[in-house]
Amino acid sequence: MQMFRTTVFVTGGAGYVGSHTILVLLNAGYEVVAIDNFVNAIPGKDGSIPESLHRVQELTGKSLTFYKMDLLDKESLESIFSKHKLECVIHFAALKSVGESCQIPLDYYRNNIGGTINLVEVMKKFGVKNIIFSSSATVYGAPQYLPLDEKHPVGTSCTNPYGRTKYFIEEILKDVASAEKGWKVILLRYFNPVGAHESGKIGEDPQGIPNNLMPYISQVAVKRRPELQVFGNDFNTPDGTGMRDYIHVMDLAEGHVAVLKNLDAMKTCVAYNLGTGHGYTVLQVIKAFEEATGVKIPYTVVGRRIGDLGSLYADSSLAEKELDWKAKKSLVEMCADTWRWQSQNPMGFRGEIAAIQNS
Ligand code: NAD
Ligand code: UD1
């Protein structure tokens, strides 16, 4: 294992997974050039660097290069590639709300797929052929068996435009890798990222009403929302509520660095599940959160969310074997770290501004 791909280009770097991954990259000695258009992140006070990455610099004592830029702006993208010697791309930038993707599908296809095509064309032009793509367990659709391994069929039962963008991008990247020698395309299929850096200085900061369970729970805990709605208790799970494979965002971030360290030995195109292999139900998550924090989470059981699945959890043994990576952090740590971030930053990165906008 060697670490000589020094400069990594990160798209969507101001976001949740991007900011945590950049922190791990900087600590591991990589140089980082990041972009974000702030469609789902908060610009910094001075407009030059987002607040999340400002805090990453403080936490690591290292600096990175940041550009406010949209992936759809190909000319600006080219200017970055001509200015920096980039060895690898980690591509996080995407719109990611399932519900919104059903209302404005074309925006999702243009941003996620159009943005990726621009990126890959520019990479090709500048001879940068290593890309790590943020895919999702959503590509598997309804599981035919559990745990889900990478051989499980993908794409056939994706139920929404967001999920389809992930599937289509995987296919596009596979085609690119097989059309031309020299590409390394690594598809990382995340399960359910939660938690925050242990400092509590950075974390997940969804704009508007959270779609996902953990940020909703933490906003109830901090009293931004009165109670949690539990979507259905009639699934085929131990207590009837939905079961997912929650993975600490720092473990997930480490997974990206594990790929970089092993890139040379890797196949041209390969997919890895990043999860823990353990499923927890909604009620188990609520209980773990209450135990980790001492804060009671009021909830009401309501009907199922449209398109929701009963159980999803990963077989991540391929990543363990080939990347020498394994998720280490427990559900209680995920809850405790989420709470440290949320309680220290009740309104996220926007502080007072968020208080006004969310009221
Ligand atoms: P996020 O919204 O916090 O981060 C994505 C960032 O990309 C945002 O800061 C946004 O402003 C930026 N962005 C979007 N479109 C852009 C564009 N055209 N140009 C430049 N920047 C753009 O999301 P996240 O949770 O950090 O997710 C990162 C990636 O992981 C996404 O691709 C997401 O689909 C994928 N993913 C996330 C989860 C999850 O639960 N968080 C699960 C599976 C996969
Ligand atoms: C969601 C997305 C999926 C995406 C994944 C990770 C949907 C339909 N799917 O999946 O495409 O890849 O996030 O970002 O949005 N729950 C509640 N109350 C809530 C929120 C969630 O009970 O307020 C339940 C859900 O029914 C589910 C579990 O909590 O059983 C986890 O939900 P969530 O965090 O949204 O993740 P996914 O459903 O896995």
Short mmCIF file of C-alpha atoms and ligand atoms in Angstrom, two decimals, residues 11-18 35-41 69-72 91-96 111-112 115 133-137 162 166 190-193 204 212, ligand 1:
data_model
loop_
_atom_site.label_atom_id
_atom_site.label_comp_id
_atom_site.label_asym_id
_atom_site.label_seq_id
_atom_site.Cartn_x
_atom_site.Cartn_y
_atom_site.Cartn_z
CA THR A 11 -16.94 17.65 -5.89
CA GLY A 12 -19.71 18.55 -3.42
CA GLY A 13 -17.01 19.03 -0.79
CA ALA A 14 -19.03 21.42 1.38
CA GLY A 15 -21.72 18.80 2.02
CA TYR A 16 -22.16 16.24 4.76
CA VAL A 17 -20.12 13.27 3.52
CA GLY A 18 -17.75 15.51 1.53
CA ILE A 35 -15.77 22.61 -5.32
CA ASP A 36 -19.40 23.15 -4.35
CA ASN A 37 -22.19 25.31 -5.76
CA PHE A 38 -23.97 25.63 -2.38
CA VAL A 39 -27.24 24.24 -3.67
CA ASN A 40 -27.34 22.19 -0.46
CA ALA A 41 -24.63 23.72 1.72
CA MET A 69 -18.43 26.27 -8.75
CA ASP A 70 -21.23 24.40 -10.46
CA LEU A 71 -20.39 21.10 -12.16
CA LEU A 72 -22.62 22.17 -15.01
CA HIS A 91 -17.48 12.78 -6.79
CA PHE A 92 -20.04 13.62 -4.09
CA ALA A 93 -21.92 16.47 -5.79
CA ALA A 94 -25.55 15.57 -6.35
CA LEU A 95 -29.10 16.48 -5.48
CA LYS A 96 -30.24 13.77 -3.07
CA ASN A 111 -27.67 18.04 -12.27
CA ASN A 112 -26.61 14.53 -11.30
CA GLY A 115 -22.84 17.16 -13.99
CA PHE A 133 -18.31 7.82 -7.09
CA SER A 134 -20.85 8.21 -4.27
CA SER A 135 -23.44 5.65 -5.15
CA SER A 136 -26.12 4.31 -2.87
CA ALA A 137 -27.77 1.15 -1.62
CA TYR A 162 -32.89 10.06 -7.55
CA LYS A 166 -27.27 6.73 -9.18
CA TYR A 190 -23.32 3.81 0.84
CA PHE A 191 -25.92 2.40 3.17
CA ASN A 192 -27.26 4.94 5.71
CA PRO A 193 -24.62 7.50 6.74
CA GLU A 204 -25.23 16.86 8.81
CA ASN A 212 -33.91 11.04 6.84
P1 NAD B 1 -24.98 16.85 0.59
O1 NAD B 1 -26.17 17.43 -0.07
O2 NAD B 1 -24.69 17.22 2.00
O3 NAD B 1 -23.66 17.12 -0.29
C1 NAD B 1 -23.70 17.21 -1.69
C2 NAD B 1 -23.06 18.54 -2.06
O4 NAD B 1 -23.03 18.66 -3.48
C3 NAD B 1 -23.85 19.74 -1.52
O5 NAD B 1 -22.99 20.54 -0.71
C4 NAD B 1 -24.31 20.48 -2.77
O6 NAD B 1 -24.31 21.88 -2.56
C5 NAD B 1 -23.29 20.02 -3.80
N1 NAD B 1 -23.76 20.02 -5.20
C6 NAD B 1 -24.90 19.49 -5.70
N2 NAD B 1 -24.97 19.68 -7.03
C7 NAD B 1 -23.84 20.36 -7.37
C8 NAD B 1 -23.33 20.86 -8.61
N3 NAD B 1 -24.01 20.75 -9.76
N4 NAD B 1 -22.13 21.49 -8.61
C9 NAD B 1 -21.43 21.63 -7.45
N5 NAD B 1 -21.86 21.19 -6.26
C10 NAD B 1 -23.06 20.56 -6.23
O7 NAD B 1 -25.12 15.27 0.45
P2 NAD B 1 -24.29 14.13 1.20
O8 NAD B 1 -25.19 13.51 2.19
O9 NAD B 1 -22.98 14.65 1.61
O10 NAD B 1 -24.13 13.10 0.00
C11 NAD B 1 -22.97 13.08 -0.78
C12 NAD B 1 -23.17 12.08 -1.91
O11 NAD B 1 -23.44 10.79 -1.35
C13 NAD B 1 -24.34 12.39 -2.83
O12 NAD B 1 -23.98 12.04 -4.14
C14 NAD B 1 -25.44 11.49 -2.33
O13 NAD B 1 -26.36 11.17 -3.34
C15 NAD B 1 -24.65 10.26 -1.91
N6 NAD B 1 -25.32 9.47 -0.90
C16 NAD B 1 -25.68 10.07 0.28
C17 NAD B 1 -26.36 9.32 1.24
C18 NAD B 1 -26.81 9.98 2.53
O14 NAD B 1 -27.71 9.45 3.18
N7 NAD B 1 -26.22 11.07 2.95
C19 NAD B 1 -26.63 7.96 1.02
C20 NAD B 1 -26.22 7.38 -0.17
C21 NAD B 1 -25.55 8.15 -1.14
#
